[in-house]
Amino acid sequence: MKPQGAAMLLYNTLGRKKEEFVPIRPGKAVMYVCGITAYDFCHIGHARSAVFFDVLARRLRHLGYDLTFVRNFTDVDDKIIARANRENRDWREVADTYIAAFHEDMGHLKVLPADFEPRATEHILQIQEVCAKLIGNDRAYATPSGDVYFRVRAWPAYGRLSGRGVDELVAGVRVVPGEEKEDPLDFALWKAAKPGEPLWESPWGEGRPGWHIECSAMSEPWLPLDIHGGGQDLIFPHHENEIAQSEAAGCAQLAKYWVHNGFVQINAEKMSKSLGNFTTIRKILEHYQPETLRFFLLGKHYRSPVDFTPQGMDEAEKGLQRIYAALWEARGVLAGDRWKCLDLPGDVRQAWDSLPKAFEEALDDDVNTALALAQIFSQVRLVNRLLEDKNLRTAEGTRTLLAEFVGSALDWEKQLGLFGADPGVFLSELRDMRVKRKNLDVGMVADLLRQREIARAGKDFARSDELRGKLAGLGITVRDTREGQIWDLE
Ligand SMILES: [Zn+2]
């Protein structure tokens, strides 16, 4: 745990340890996160990265930092060009399509837009300027065919972020025949035009930028960065190359904190057995609510690997349902007006009072959302204990606590992007989603539940029991509370 009263701790890949977050400019924070290459729909791995950095951005703002959040789009690249050629479309149209899809998917997942979303092709001049600077100080060179390469071996700090030595790198290098590199380790800053590819005029002939150089050019207006982020797969070579380019071009330090999220592992065997092999966000959202996916992703610490399985999603859904059900019931109870003059047992109040602080501390300890969610579940357990207690349910002390519980949800929404929906609406949508996944008729189930509410309201208990039997036959159990019936699905 972090020491009391300290600022947020963040794991810095550069030092391989948790460090206290102290921004370069007091009160301000600049975070640059490498975004997608726009050639396909986003998959679960993109969702994880976007959701995590969204929570980090929300946390920094909550702590009072004036945050500038930049997330780029790679909109010219081999994969984009290949797809355009395959589908006989313009490469720009391919990139636009998938950037629009990114915004749509992330909107569903409550990922707030970045403050700046630069695209590579809008920064060709800046990219050429960085190239020219690096050629000017001998850090890079142009070949006779018009490629520009960075001289890796001449940059002594190379490999510091990934912890790879130059000798280790040599072993992994593939020598491509026809390339005019001085050294197989050198990487391309600018690629000479090939037939049928997009191209721009440059001092080295027509061509297009390499991948890594775009981030050095696009991050330039905000240098030095407080936080540079992305998935762990970007540490090498992408981020290593970004550091080499930016720092060789004159920036003392590209970024102070390097933050990387872990992988999503997909168990293909488990996946295909149940719902088919779906890994794009939009496929997942055909089977689950967006909030379930967000809750699932935040249920693990961002640096741990996550196993994506339908079973894991089902569990996340049940957890989410428990929290929303408690919010729903608490709101219903609070609407009542008869309260007993009765305090809560001291242990309940004491346990309750420690939880909000534990929630804050979890987020300050390297954005431990899994632990923060565990604190919410502890709150739910206490709330349920009071709601199930006939005597305490309508105690004055319970009223105070329930009001605090309902109020906390506003803070959870702000910081985690969760629990912001109306509980009643959310629970009925969740029911429909689960019913649909069981291949049951959504309308019929909703109708049976509605009929049962009516029967109970009219005190027709024979009819209500008959309907309970029908629902049980479909695997749906109902529990009656004074606020109405709460259902569950086996
Ligand atoms: Zn980048």
CSV table of N, CA, C and O and ligand atoms in Angstrom, one decimal, residues 32-35 72 74 211-216 218 228-229 234 238-239 242 258, ligand 1:
chain,number,residue,atom,x,y,z
A,32,TYR,N,0.2,11.1,-23.2
A,32,TYR,CA,0.1,10.8,-24.6
A,32,TYR,C,0.0,9.3,-24.7
A,32,TYR,O,0.9,8.6,-24.1
A,33,VAL,N,-1.0,8.8,-25.3
A,33,VAL,CA,-1.2,7.3,-25.4
A,33,VAL,C,-1.3,7.0,-26.9
A,33,VAL,O,-2.0,7.6,-27.7
A,34,CYS,N,-0.5,5.9,-27.3
A,34,CYS,CA,-0.5,5.5,-28.7
A,34,CYS,C,-1.9,4.8,-29.0
A,34,CYS,O,-2.3,3.9,-28.3
A,35,GLY,N,-2.5,5.3,-30.0
A,35,GLY,CA,-3.8,4.8,-30.3
A,35,GLY,C,-3.8,3.7,-31.4
A,35,GLY,O,-2.7,3.1,-31.6
A,72,ASN,N,-3.4,9.3,-30.4
A,72,ASN,CA,-3.3,9.5,-31.8
A,72,ASN,C,-3.9,8.4,-32.6
A,72,ASN,O,-4.4,7.3,-32.0
A,74,THR,N,-3.0,6.1,-36.1
A,74,THR,CA,-2.2,5.8,-37.3
A,74,THR,C,-3.1,5.6,-38.5
A,74,THR,O,-3.8,4.6,-38.5
A,211,TRP,N,6.3,4.0,-39.1
A,211,TRP,CA,5.3,4.1,-38.0
A,211,TRP,C,5.8,4.9,-36.8
A,211,TRP,O,5.1,5.8,-36.4
A,212,HIS,N,7.0,4.6,-36.3
A,212,HIS,CA,7.4,5.1,-35.0
A,212,HIS,C,7.6,6.6,-35.1
A,212,HIS,O,7.3,7.3,-34.1
A,213,ILE,N,8.0,7.2,-36.2
A,213,ILE,CA,8.3,8.6,-36.3
A,213,ILE,C,7.1,9.5,-36.1
A,213,ILE,O,7.1,10.6,-35.5
A,214,GLU,N,5.9,8.9,-36.4
A,214,GLU,CA,4.7,9.8,-36.3
A,214,GLU,C,4.4,10.2,-34.9
A,214,GLU,O,4.0,11.4,-34.6
A,215,CYS,N,4.7,9.3,-33.9
A,215,CYS,CA,4.4,9.7,-32.5
A,215,CYS,C,5.4,10.7,-32.0
A,215,CYS,O,5.1,11.6,-31.2
A,216,SER,N,6.7,10.7,-32.5
A,216,SER,CA,7.7,11.7,-32.1
A,216,SER,C,7.3,13.0,-32.6
A,216,SER,O,7.5,14.1,-32.0
A,218,MET,N,4.0,13.9,-33.5
A,218,MET,CA,2.7,14.3,-33.0
A,218,MET,C,2.8,14.7,-31.5
A,218,MET,O,1.9,15.5,-31.1
A,228,HIS,N,3.6,8.7,-20.8
A,228,HIS,CA,3.4,8.1,-22.2
A,228,HIS,C,2.9,6.7,-22.0
A,228,HIS,O,3.5,5.9,-21.2
A,229,GLY,N,1.9,6.3,-22.7
A,229,GLY,CA,1.2,5.1,-22.4
A,229,GLY,C,0.9,4.3,-23.6
A,229,GLY,O,1.0,4.7,-24.8
A,234,LEU,N,3.8,-2.5,-27.1
A,234,LEU,CA,4.4,-1.3,-27.7
A,234,LEU,C,5.8,-1.0,-27.1
A,234,LEU,O,6.5,-0.1,-27.7
A,238,HIS,N,8.3,-0.1,-30.6
A,238,HIS,CA,7.7,1.2,-30.9
A,238,HIS,C,8.2,2.3,-29.9
A,238,HIS,O,8.7,3.4,-30.3
A,239,HIS,N,8.0,2.1,-28.6
A,239,HIS,CA,8.3,3.1,-27.7
A,239,HIS,C,9.8,3.3,-27.5
A,239,HIS,O,10.3,4.5,-27.3
A,242,GLU,N,10.6,5.5,-30.4
A,242,GLU,CA,10.1,6.9,-30.1
A,242,GLU,C,11.1,7.7,-29.2
A,242,GLU,O,11.4,8.9,-29.5
A,258,TRP,N,6.5,5.9,-18.0
A,258,TRP,CA,6.0,5.1,-19.1
A,258,TRP,C,5.1,4.0,-18.5
A,258,TRP,O,5.5,3.2,-17.6
B,1,ZN,ZN,3.2,5.7,-30.6
